[in-house]
Amino acid sequence: PGSTRFFLSLEDQLFRVFGGDRIKNFMVSMDIDDRPLESKLVSGSLDDAQEQVESYFFGMRKTLFDYDVVLSSQREAWYANRREILTNEDMSPVMIRCAEAMMNDILETHLSPQTPRDRWLPLLARVGNTVRQFLPSAKDITGAKLMQVSGGSDYEKLREYLQMRAVEAYWDKVAAVEEQHPGCADEAQRYMFLQNLDGKWKQHLQDMDDLKNEVQFQMYAERDPLVEYKIQGNYEFVELFKTMRRDGLFSFYRFTPPPNLAEVLRVGNPRQDSDAAKRMEEEGNTDTQKRKEEKEDTAELIRSAAQASRQMSEAKKKHKIEDSSQTPGRTAEEEEMAMKTAAAANEAINKGIEELEAQFPEMISTSERSTSRG
């Protein structure tokens, strides 16, 4: 059926980047003019150039995909946590888990089970200082108090004690909020956590984008940038969760509810909400009934006007028929005046009907429109 031939200049960008000068110099040395070349040397150079270009772009896409896989796994974990906060009606399991994890972070930051016992007291004093910053009711937690609780060597007992105090402080705060604003504690926790969560995630996306550019310099140290991106990215993600828990709990522990908290959170008494909804429904039904009655009155008015117009049209036609023999007792001037009066009245009625039809086109049928113009 036919064939296709492709021509490519040796000055094309593909040849210039991938060895076209070598072939061009060969042609100059052999004194070959600009006639088309058909040789295995040219075809092989072209195939090699295409393979290199395809390999380059494939490697670029694969590298971008590998970087996206790291961020995608973090995104799935982050949104699973956010979904849990949104869907749970009771926030206490999430908050208690975060409080216990935060106490673990504080304790493990300053002290480890392998720390010599003679160094525990100054380190426990730092633990107490940090705990008091978060828990308003933990003024009695000092280094000496924690040393006494641990018995000088029991690390797990110390951990359980700190977790217990964090949970107690949480329930105290919930009770205080519920006392002032019943039914608002869970929504207040959810609001603060989501605000903190979304802000931290936006900043993390920016940090990961900056990290992707920074790790490229690891090639000078003969390190794989992708491996460094995974290591540092996972570390930052773990630290992000710790920061989110810490800031969220700190906001709730130090939270002072405003007088209009229920309005801000759009939370109210279920009974009051039900009564309000019922009143709104009744008012809506009343308004609907009023509008229905108004439309019916308007429709009746239009029908009456149309009927009057039809009667006047019939009277006018009858008058025209009897016009040949004028009505006894009337002069020609009186008959003409009566005709003009009837015509003016008919015109006024038709004009009124047109205005009503323009405002309420659905309230009069097509037949009534046609007969009213008769």
mmCIF file of C-alpha atoms in Angstrom:
data_model
loop_
_atom_site.group_PDB
_atom_site.id
_atom_site.type_symbol
_atom_site.label_atom_id
_atom_site.label_comp_id
_atom_site.label_asym_id
_atom_site.label_seq_id
_atom_site.Cartn_x
_atom_site.Cartn_y
_atom_site.Cartn_z
ATOM 1 C CA PRO A 1 0.000 0.000 0.000
ATOM 2 C CA GLY A 2 2.912 2.394 0.426
ATOM 3 C CA SER A 3 5.811 3.354 2.676
ATOM 4 C CA THR A 4 6.977 6.261 4.821
ATOM 5 C CA ARG A 5 10.456 7.776 4.970
ATOM 6 C CA PHE A 6 11.689 10.011 7.789
ATOM 7 C CA PHE A 7 14.431 12.608 7.324
ATOM 8 C CA LEU A 8 16.418 14.062 10.231
ATOM 9 C CA SER A 9 18.989 16.833 9.941
ATOM 10 C CA LEU A 10 22.421 16.370 11.500
ATOM 11 C CA GLU A 11 21.891 19.827 13.032
ATOM 12 C CA ASP A 12 18.818 18.626 14.895
ATOM 13 C CA GLN A 13 19.048 18.946 18.694
ATOM 14 C CA LEU A 14 18.901 15.178 19.129
ATOM 15 C CA PHE A 15 22.010 14.677 16.985
ATOM 16 C CA ARG A 16 23.838 17.696 18.391
ATOM 17 C CA VAL A 17 23.481 16.372 21.961
ATOM 18 C CA PHE A 18 24.174 12.726 21.198
ATOM 19 C CA GLY A 19 27.100 12.559 18.774
ATOM 20 C CA GLY A 20 25.890 14.278 15.623
ATOM 21 C CA ASP A 21 29.121 16.271 15.314
ATOM 22 C CA ARG A 22 31.104 13.096 14.776
ATOM 23 C CA ILE A 23 29.024 12.152 11.735
ATOM 24 C CA LYS A 24 29.059 15.725 10.459
ATOM 25 C CA ASN A 25 32.859 15.906 10.662
ATOM 26 C CA PHE A 26 33.068 12.598 8.853
ATOM 27 C CA MET A 27 30.914 13.968 6.015
ATOM 28 C CA VAL A 28 33.069 17.096 5.754
ATOM 29 C CA SER A 29 36.274 15.059 5.613
ATOM 30 C CA MET A 30 34.817 12.802 2.920
ATOM 31 C CA ASP A 31 33.568 15.830 0.947
ATOM 32 C CA ILE A 32 29.967 14.639 0.972
ATOM 33 C CA ASP A 33 27.371 17.224 -0.056
ATOM 34 C CA ASP A 34 23.872 17.713 1.431
ATOM 35 C CA ARG A 35 22.302 14.735 -0.249
ATOM 36 C CA PRO A 36 20.364 12.347 2.047
ATOM 37 C CA LEU A 37 22.405 9.684 3.813
ATOM 38 C CA GLU A 38 21.271 6.125 4.186
ATOM 39 C CA SER A 39 23.758 4.133 6.194
ATOM 40 C CA LYS A 40 23.932 1.943 9.260
ATOM 41 C CA LEU A 41 26.177 4.526 10.943
ATOM 42 C CA VAL A 42 23.493 7.205 10.863
ATOM 43 C CA SER A 43 20.656 4.861 11.779
ATOM 44 C CA GLY A 44 22.668 3.373 14.658
ATOM 45 C CA SER A 45 23.537 6.814 16.013
ATOM 46 C CA LEU A 46 19.879 7.803 15.860
ATOM 47 C CA ASP A 47 18.752 4.641 17.673
ATOM 48 C CA ASP A 48 21.374 5.143 20.388
ATOM 49 C CA ALA A 49 20.279 8.750 20.870
ATOM 50 C CA GLN A 50 16.618 7.770 21.206
ATOM 51 C CA GLU A 51 17.430 5.047 23.723
ATOM 52 C CA GLN A 52 19.457 7.466 25.852
ATOM 53 C CA VAL A 53 16.677 10.066 25.829
ATOM 54 C CA GLU A 54 14.018 7.500 26.739
ATOM 55 C CA SER A 55 16.217 6.042 29.466
ATOM 56 C CA TYR A 56 16.817 9.513 30.894
ATOM 57 C CA PHE A 57 13.131 10.412 31.137
ATOM 58 C CA PHE A 58 12.206 6.968 32.454
ATOM 59 C CA GLY A 59 14.748 7.333 35.242
ATOM 60 C CA MET A 60 13.405 10.793 36.045
ATOM 61 C CA ARG A 61 9.817 9.523 36.300
ATOM 62 C CA LYS A 62 10.885 6.555 38.409
ATOM 63 C CA THR A 63 12.792 8.826 40.804
ATOM 64 C CA LEU A 64 9.805 11.155 41.205
ATOM 65 C CA PHE A 65 7.552 8.154 41.823
ATOM 66 C CA ASP A 66 9.891 6.821 44.532
ATOM 67 C CA TYR A 67 9.825 10.195 46.276
ATOM 68 C CA ASP A 68 6.034 10.321 46.027
ATOM 69 C CA VAL A 69 5.715 6.857 47.586
ATOM 70 C CA VAL A 70 7.412 8.133 50.758
ATOM 71 C CA LEU A 71 5.041 11.085 51.076
ATOM 72 C CA SER A 72 2.013 8.980 50.103
ATOM 73 C CA SER A 73 2.582 6.543 52.974
ATOM 74 C CA GLN A 74 2.815 9.477 55.383
ATOM 75 C CA ARG A 75 -0.350 10.979 53.939
ATOM 76 C CA GLU A 76 -2.302 7.757 54.496
ATOM 77 C CA ALA A 77 -1.236 7.567 58.145
ATOM 78 C CA TRP A 78 -1.984 11.247 58.716
ATOM 79 C CA TYR A 79 -5.468 11.167 57.198
ATOM 80 C CA ALA A 80 -6.310 7.963 59.053
ATOM 81 C CA ASN A 81 -5.589 9.843 62.278
ATOM 82 C CA ARG A 82 -7.632 12.816 61.121
ATOM 83 C CA ARG A 83 -10.541 10.573 60.122
ATOM 84 C CA GLU A 84 -10.525 9.012 63.578
ATOM 85 C CA ILE A 85 -10.856 12.435 65.187
ATOM 86 C CA LEU A 86 -13.691 13.433 62.857
ATOM 87 C CA THR A 87 -15.750 10.259 63.180
ATOM 88 C CA ASN A 88 -15.418 9.520 66.916
ATOM 89 C CA GLU A 89 -18.251 11.060 68.898
ATOM 90 C CA ASP A 90 -16.322 10.432 72.130
ATOM 91 C CA MET A 91 -12.907 12.076 72.078
ATOM 92 C CA SER A 92 -11.718 10.608 75.381
ATOM 93 C CA PRO A 93 -10.025 7.457 73.927
ATOM 94 C CA VAL A 94 -7.985 9.571 71.510
ATOM 95 C CA MET A 95 -7.065 12.137 74.153
ATOM 96 C CA ILE A 96 -6.115 9.526 76.759
ATOM 97 C CA ARG A 97 -3.915 7.715 74.250
ATOM 98 C CA CYS A 98 -2.219 11.005 73.330
ATOM 99 C CA ALA A 99 -1.755 11.946 77.002
ATOM 100 C CA GLU A 100 -0.080 8.634 77.803
ATOM 101 C CA ALA A 101 2.151 8.884 74.735
ATOM 102 C CA MET A 102 3.129 12.437 75.664
ATOM 103 C CA MET A 103 4.204 11.344 79.157
ATOM 104 C CA ASN A 104 6.287 8.579 77.568
ATOM 105 C CA ASP A 105 7.964 11.135 75.309
ATOM 106 C CA ILE A 106 8.741 13.456 78.227
ATOM 107 C CA LEU A 107 10.150 10.677 80.373
ATOM 108 C CA GLU A 108 12.221 9.063 77.617
ATOM 109 C CA THR A 109 13.611 12.441 76.536
ATOM 110 C CA HIS A 110 15.196 13.082 79.933
ATOM 111 C CA LEU A 111 15.694 9.619 81.382
ATOM 112 C CA SER A 112 16.230 6.042 80.197
ATOM 113 C CA PRO A 113 16.220 2.725 82.110
ATOM 114 C CA GLN A 114 19.964 2.402 81.518
ATOM 115 C CA THR A 115 20.763 5.705 83.247
ATOM 116 C CA PRO A 116 22.835 5.148 86.444
ATOM 117 C CA ARG A 117 20.706 5.480 89.573
ATOM 118 C CA ASP A 118 22.924 8.126 91.108
ATOM 119 C CA ARG A 119 22.002 10.490 88.241
ATOM 120 C CA TRP A 120 18.243 10.035 88.460
ATOM 121 C CA LEU A 121 17.416 12.868 90.846
ATOM 122 C CA PRO A 122 18.602 15.844 88.691
ATOM 123 C CA LEU A 123 17.080 14.239 85.578
ATOM 124 C CA LEU A 124 13.773 13.618 87.353
ATOM 125 C CA ALA A 125 13.772 17.294 88.354
ATOM 126 C CA ARG A 126 13.828 18.180 84.637
ATOM 127 C CA VAL A 127 10.990 15.722 84.041
ATOM 128 C CA GLY A 128 8.957 17.428 86.759
ATOM 129 C CA ASN A 129 9.592 20.879 85.301
ATOM 130 C CA THR A 130 8.366 19.759 81.881
ATOM 131 C CA VAL A 131 5.284 18.018 83.270
ATOM 132 C CA ARG A 132 4.274 21.085 85.281
ATOM 133 C CA GLN A 133 4.304 23.162 82.103
ATOM 134 C CA PHE A 134 1.575 20.945 80.652
ATOM 135 C CA LEU A 135 -0.532 19.919 83.631
ATOM 136 C CA PRO A 136 -2.005 22.771 85.690
ATOM 137 C CA SER A 137 -2.757 20.374 88.571
ATOM 138 C CA ALA A 138 0.784 18.926 88.676
ATOM 139 C CA LYS A 139 2.401 21.529 90.908
ATOM 140 C CA ASP A 140 3.359 18.820 93.385
ATOM 141 C CA ILE A 141 5.362 16.844 90.812
ATOM 142 C CA THR A 142 9.000 17.521 91.606
ATOM 143 C CA GLY A 143 12.210 15.563 91.251
ATOM 144 C CA ALA A 144 12.022 14.393 94.871
ATOM 145 C CA LYS A 145 8.382 13.358 94.443
ATOM 146 C CA LEU A 146 9.173 11.318 91.330
ATOM 147 C CA MET A 147 12.174 9.764 93.020
ATOM 148 C CA GLN A 148 9.939 8.690 95.873
ATOM 149 C CA VAL A 149 7.335 7.252 93.499
ATOM 150 C CA SER A 150 9.924 5.227 91.580
ATOM 151 C CA GLY A 151 11.525 3.894 94.727
ATOM 152 C CA GLY A 152 14.830 5.023 93.330
ATOM 153 C CA SER A 153 14.954 2.414 90.560
ATOM 154 C CA ASP A 154 11.541 1.384 89.194
ATOM 155 C CA TYR A 155 11.307 2.968 85.721
ATOM 156 C CA GLU A 156 7.975 1.363 84.739
ATOM 157 C CA LYS A 157 6.309 2.466 87.972
ATOM 158 C CA LEU A 158 7.432 6.002 87.245
ATOM 159 C CA ARG A 159 5.980 5.785 83.746
ATOM 160 C CA GLU A 160 2.604 4.543 85.030
ATOM 161 C CA TYR A 161 2.459 7.306 87.632
ATOM 162 C CA LEU A 162 3.046 10.067 85.049
ATOM 163 C CA GLN A 163 0.451 8.582 82.709
ATOM 164 C CA MET A 164 -2.066 8.380 85.556
ATOM 165 C CA ARG A 165 -1.539 12.053 86.448
ATOM 166 C CA ALA A 166 -1.956 13.106 82.807
ATOM 167 C CA VAL A 167 -5.227 11.168 82.504
ATOM 168 C CA GLU A 168 -6.512 12.596 85.796
ATOM 169 C CA ALA A 169 -5.732 16.121 84.610
ATOM 170 C CA TYR A 170 -7.598 15.397 81.386
ATOM 171 C CA TRP A 171 -10.767 14.235 83.163
ATOM 172 C CA ASP A 172 -10.592 17.232 85.504
ATOM 173 C CA LYS A 173 -10.513 19.567 82.526
ATOM 174 C CA VAL A 174 -13.391 17.752 80.826
ATOM 175 C CA ALA A 175 -15.477 18.062 83.997
ATOM 176 C CA ALA A 176 -14.691 21.781 84.268
ATOM 177 C CA VAL A 177 -15.741 22.461 80.664
ATOM 178 C CA GLU A 178 -18.896 20.347 80.973
ATOM 179 C CA GLU A 179 -19.882 22.150 84.155
ATOM 180 C CA GLN A 180 -19.795 25.529 82.430
ATOM 181 C CA HIS A 181 -21.000 24.413 78.987
ATOM 182 C CA PRO A 182 -22.763 21.035 78.956
ATOM 183 C CA GLY A 183 -22.167 18.983 75.826
ATOM 184 C CA CYS A 184 -19.297 21.132 74.539
ATOM 185 C CA ALA A 185 -16.204 19.282 75.811
ATOM 186 C CA ASP A 186 -15.919 16.791 72.947
ATOM 187 C CA GLU A 187 -16.488 19.414 70.266
ATOM 188 C CA ALA A 188 -13.945 21.756 71.874
ATOM 189 C CA GLN A 189 -11.311 18.986 71.865
ATOM 190 C CA ARG A 190 -12.108 18.069 68.275
ATOM 191 C CA TYR A 191 -11.919 21.673 67.119
ATOM 192 C CA MET A 192 -8.543 22.311 68.786
ATOM 193 C CA PHE A 193 -7.031 19.060 67.548
ATOM 194 C CA LEU A 194 -8.185 19.573 63.959
ATOM 195 C CA GLN A 195 -6.895 23.133 63.882
ATOM 196 C CA ASN A 196 -3.540 21.944 65.164
ATOM 197 C CA LEU A 197 -3.536 18.914 62.872
ATOM 198 C CA ASP A 198 -4.214 20.820 59.647
ATOM 199 C CA GLY A 199 -1.689 23.545 60.399
ATOM 200 C CA LYS A 200 1.064 21.038 61.178
ATOM 201 C CA TRP A 201 0.361 19.031 58.024
ATOM 202 C CA LYS A 202 0.591 22.073 55.752
ATOM 203 C CA GLN A 203 3.951 22.975 57.265
ATOM 204 C CA HIS A 204 5.142 19.369 56.950
ATOM 205 C CA LEU A 205 4.358 19.318 53.217
ATOM 206 C CA GLN A 206 6.470 22.429 52.755
ATOM 207 C CA ASP A 207 9.305 20.934 54.820
ATOM 208 C CA MET A 208 9.248 17.708 52.785
ATOM 209 C CA ASP A 209 9.415 19.697 49.553
ATOM 210 C CA ASP A 210 12.459 21.569 50.860
ATOM 211 C CA LEU A 211 14.003 18.306 52.031
ATOM 212 C CA LYS A 212 13.663 16.824 48.529
ATOM 213 C CA ASN A 213 15.870 19.619 47.203
ATOM 214 C CA GLU A 214 18.350 19.472 50.088
ATOM 215 C CA VAL A 215 19.100 15.746 49.880
ATOM 216 C CA GLN A 216 20.352 16.135 46.309
ATOM 217 C CA PHE A 217 23.613 17.453 47.760
ATOM 218 C CA GLN A 218 24.142 14.056 49.410
ATOM 219 C CA MET A 219 25.397 12.820 46.033
ATOM 220 C CA TYR A 220 28.628 14.720 46.663
ATOM 221 C CA ALA A 221 29.130 12.520 49.747
ATOM 222 C CA GLU A 222 28.451 9.442 47.581
ATOM 223 C CA ARG A 223 25.120 8.785 49.286
ATOM 224 C CA ASP A 224 21.805 7.937 47.662
ATOM 225 C CA PRO A 225 19.522 11.034 47.910
ATOM 226 C CA LEU A 226 16.416 8.838 47.947
ATOM 227 C CA VAL A 227 17.654 6.822 50.933
ATOM 228 C CA GLU A 228 18.509 10.015 52.804
ATOM 229 C CA TYR A 229 15.081 11.411 51.936
ATOM 230 C CA LYS A 230 13.373 8.345 53.379
ATOM 231 C CA ILE A 231 15.442 8.403 56.586
ATOM 232 C CA GLN A 232 15.071 12.124 57.294
ATOM 233 C CA GLY A 233 11.456 12.240 56.086
ATOM 234 C CA ASN A 234 10.379 9.424 58.408
ATOM 235 C CA TYR A 235 12.204 11.041 61.310
ATOM 236 C CA GLU A 236 10.439 14.351 60.690
ATOM 237 C CA PHE A 237 7.089 12.567 60.407
ATOM 238 C CA VAL A 238 7.530 10.872 63.795
ATOM 239 C CA GLU A 239 8.514 14.184 65.337
ATOM 240 C CA LEU A 240 5.482 15.769 63.708
ATOM 241 C CA PHE A 241 3.159 13.345 65.490
ATOM 242 C CA LYS A 242 4.852 14.081 68.799
ATOM 243 C CA THR A 243 4.508 17.812 68.241
ATOM 244 C CA MET A 244 0.862 17.429 67.259
ATOM 245 C CA ARG A 245 0.045 15.471 70.422
ATOM 246 C CA ARG A 246 1.969 17.872 72.625
ATOM 247 C CA ASP A 247 0.445 21.048 71.196
ATOM 248 C CA GLY A 248 -3.073 19.609 71.081
ATOM 249 C CA LEU A 249 -2.997 18.491 74.705
ATOM 250 C CA PHE A 250 -1.336 21.701 75.857
ATOM 251 C CA SER A 251 -4.117 23.720 74.166
ATOM 252 C CA PHE A 252 -6.824 21.706 75.933
ATOM 253 C CA TYR A 253 -5.148 21.633 79.350
ATOM 254 C CA ARG A 254 -4.760 25.422 79.240
ATOM 255 C CA PHE A 255 -8.129 26.025 77.589
ATOM 256 C CA THR A 256 -10.407 28.645 79.153
ATOM 257 C CA PRO A 257 -13.904 28.336 77.642
ATOM 258 C CA PRO A 258 -15.512 31.630 76.585
ATOM 259 C CA PRO A 259 -19.094 32.447 77.641
ATOM 260 C CA ASN A 260 -20.404 31.850 74.088
ATOM 261 C CA LEU A 261 -18.621 28.523 73.582
ATOM 262 C CA ALA A 262 -21.808 26.715 72.528
ATOM 263 C CA GLU A 263 -22.469 29.322 69.826
ATOM 264 C CA VAL A 264 -18.872 29.184 68.563
ATOM 265 C CA LEU A 265 -18.954 25.391 68.332
ATOM 266 C CA ARG A 266 -22.621 25.353 67.225
ATOM 267 C CA VAL A 267 -23.482 22.995 70.024
ATOM 268 C CA GLY A 268 -26.692 23.234 72.056
ATOM 269 C CA ASN A 269 -29.042 21.311 74.237
ATOM 270 C CA PRO A 270 -30.617 18.484 72.192
ATOM 271 C CA ARG A 271 -34.047 19.299 73.623
ATOM 272 C CA GLN A 272 -33.655 22.957 72.773
ATOM 273 C CA ASP A 273 -32.426 22.075 69.295
ATOM 274 C CA SER A 274 -35.442 19.817 68.803
ATOM 275 C CA ASP A 275 -37.861 22.503 69.959
ATOM 276 C CA ALA A 276 -36.200 25.096 67.741
ATOM 277 C CA ALA A 277 -36.372 22.777 64.751
ATOM 278 C CA LYS A 278 -40.048 22.122 65.478
ATOM 279 C CA ARG A 279 -40.786 25.847 65.682
ATOM 280 C CA MET A 280 -38.960 26.491 62.439
ATOM 281 C CA GLU A 281 -40.918 23.719 60.764
ATOM 282 C CA GLU A 282 -44.224 25.110 62.040
ATOM 283 C CA GLU A 283 -43.317 28.630 60.907
ATOM 284 C CA GLY A 284 -42.287 27.271 57.531
ATOM 285 C CA ASN A 285 -45.594 25.421 57.179
ATOM 286 C CA THR A 286 -47.500 28.577 58.144
ATOM 287 C CA ASP A 287 -45.625 30.656 55.550
ATOM 288 C CA THR A 288 -46.234 28.011 52.916
ATOM 289 C CA GLN A 289 -49.969 27.995 53.694
ATOM 290 C CA LYS A 290 -50.115 31.791 53.520
ATOM 291 C CA ARG A 291 -48.368 31.840 50.151
ATOM 292 C CA LYS A 292 -50.735 29.146 48.902
ATOM 293 C CA GLU A 293 -53.768 31.150 49.997
ATOM 294 C CA GLU A 294 -52.383 34.302 48.379
ATOM 295 C CA LYS A 295 -51.864 32.451 45.101
ATOM 296 C CA GLU A 296 -55.398 31.069 45.247
ATOM 297 C CA ASP A 297 -56.820 34.563 45.843
ATOM 298 C CA THR A 298 -54.781 35.905 42.943
ATOM 299 C CA ALA A 299 -55.964 33.075 40.712
ATOM 300 C CA GLU A 300 -59.574 33.775 41.645
ATOM 301 C CA LEU A 301 -59.044 37.461 40.862
ATOM 302 C CA ILE A 302 -57.589 36.611 37.453
ATOM 303 C CA ARG A 303 -60.451 34.233 36.669
ATOM 304 C CA SER A 304 -63.036 36.864 37.665
ATOM 305 C CA ALA A 305 -61.328 39.456 35.474
ATOM 306 C CA ALA A 306 -61.201 37.026 32.566
ATOM 307 C CA GLN A 307 -64.893 36.211 32.984
ATOM 308 C CA ALA A 308 -65.783 39.908 33.100
ATOM 309 C CA SER A 309 -63.742 40.463 29.971
ATOM 310 C CA ARG A 310 -65.548 37.649 28.165
ATOM 311 C CA GLN A 311 -68.946 39.037 29.167
ATOM 312 C CA MET A 312 -68.007 42.497 27.970
ATOM 313 C CA SER A 313 -66.737 41.086 24.662
ATOM 314 C CA GLU A 314 -70.018 39.235 24.138
ATOM 315 C CA ALA A 315 -71.973 42.378 24.957
ATOM 316 C CA LYS A 316 -69.857 44.342 22.525
ATOM 317 C CA LYS A 317 -70.494 41.836 19.722
ATOM 318 C CA LYS A 318 -74.223 41.876 20.440
ATOM 319 C CA HIS A 319 -74.215 45.633 20.379
ATOM 320 C CA LYS A 320 -72.554 45.614 16.961
ATOM 321 C CA ILE A 321 -75.216 43.286 15.612
ATOM 322 C CA GLU A 322 -78.031 45.525 16.842
ATOM 323 C CA ASP A 323 -76.218 48.671 15.777
ATOM 324 C CA SER A 324 -78.072 48.776 12.426
ATOM 325 C CA SER A 325 -81.288 49.609 14.213
ATOM 326 C CA GLN A 326 -80.373 51.975 17.036
ATOM 327 C CA THR A 327 -81.903 51.466 20.439
ATOM 328 C CA PRO A 328 -85.134 53.459 20.789
ATOM 329 C CA GLY A 329 -84.801 56.471 23.006
ATOM 330 C CA ARG A 330 -81.048 56.913 22.337
ATOM 331 C CA THR A 331 -79.464 59.358 19.996
ATOM 332 C CA ALA A 332 -76.489 58.580 17.768
ATOM 333 C CA GLU A 333 -74.183 60.584 20.055
ATOM 334 C CA GLU A 334 -75.297 58.556 23.102
ATOM 335 C CA GLU A 335 -74.702 55.290 21.282
ATOM 336 C CA GLU A 336 -71.184 56.421 20.276
ATOM 337 C CA MET A 337 -70.379 57.497 23.860
ATOM 338 C CA ALA A 338 -71.541 54.094 25.181
ATOM 339 C CA MET A 339 -69.324 52.311 22.673
ATOM 340 C CA LYS A 340 -66.258 54.373 23.667
ATOM 341 C CA THR A 341 -66.922 53.723 27.377
ATOM 342 C CA ALA A 342 -67.223 49.969 26.809
ATOM 343 C CA ALA A 343 -64.020 49.932 24.745
ATOM 344 C CA ALA A 344 -62.061 51.845 27.425
ATOM 345 C CA ALA A 345 -63.321 49.512 30.148
ATOM 346 C CA ASN A 346 -62.411 46.459 28.091
ATOM 347 C CA GLU A 347 -58.908 47.860 27.452
ATOM 348 C CA ALA A 348 -58.375 48.548 31.189
ATOM 349 C CA ILE A 349 -59.459 45.018 32.112
ATOM 350 C CA ASN A 350 -57.157 43.452 29.501
ATOM 351 C CA LYS A 351 -54.218 45.542 30.721
ATOM 352 C CA GLY A 352 -54.830 44.456 34.318
ATOM 353 C CA ILE A 353 -55.001 40.794 33.258
ATOM 354 C CA GLU A 354 -51.703 41.099 31.372
ATOM 355 C CA GLU A 355 -49.966 42.548 34.451
ATOM 356 C CA LEU A 356 -51.306 39.759 36.674
ATOM 357 C CA GLU A 357 -50.288 37.110 34.147
ATOM 358 C CA ALA A 358 -46.756 38.514 34.013
ATOM 359 C CA GLN A 359 -46.426 38.133 37.795
ATOM 360 C CA PHE A 360 -48.285 34.816 38.124
ATOM 361 C CA PRO A 361 -48.120 33.038 34.742
ATOM 362 C CA GLU A 362 -48.986 29.684 36.290
ATOM 363 C CA MET A 363 -52.287 30.864 37.800
ATOM 364 C CA ILE A 364 -54.319 31.145 34.591
ATOM 365 C CA SER A 365 -54.798 28.558 31.883
ATOM 366 C CA THR A 366 -54.084 29.032 28.175
ATOM 367 C CA SER A 367 -57.773 28.865 27.288
ATOM 368 C CA GLU A 368 -58.607 31.611 29.759
ATOM 369 C CA ARG A 369 -55.850 33.788 28.280
ATOM 370 C CA SER A 370 -57.227 33.367 24.777
ATOM 371 C CA THR A 371 -60.880 33.923 25.723
ATOM 372 C CA SER A 372 -60.028 36.961 27.856
ATOM 373 C CA ARG A 373 -58.513 38.616 24.752
ATOM 374 C CA GLY A 374 -61.635 37.794 22.705
#
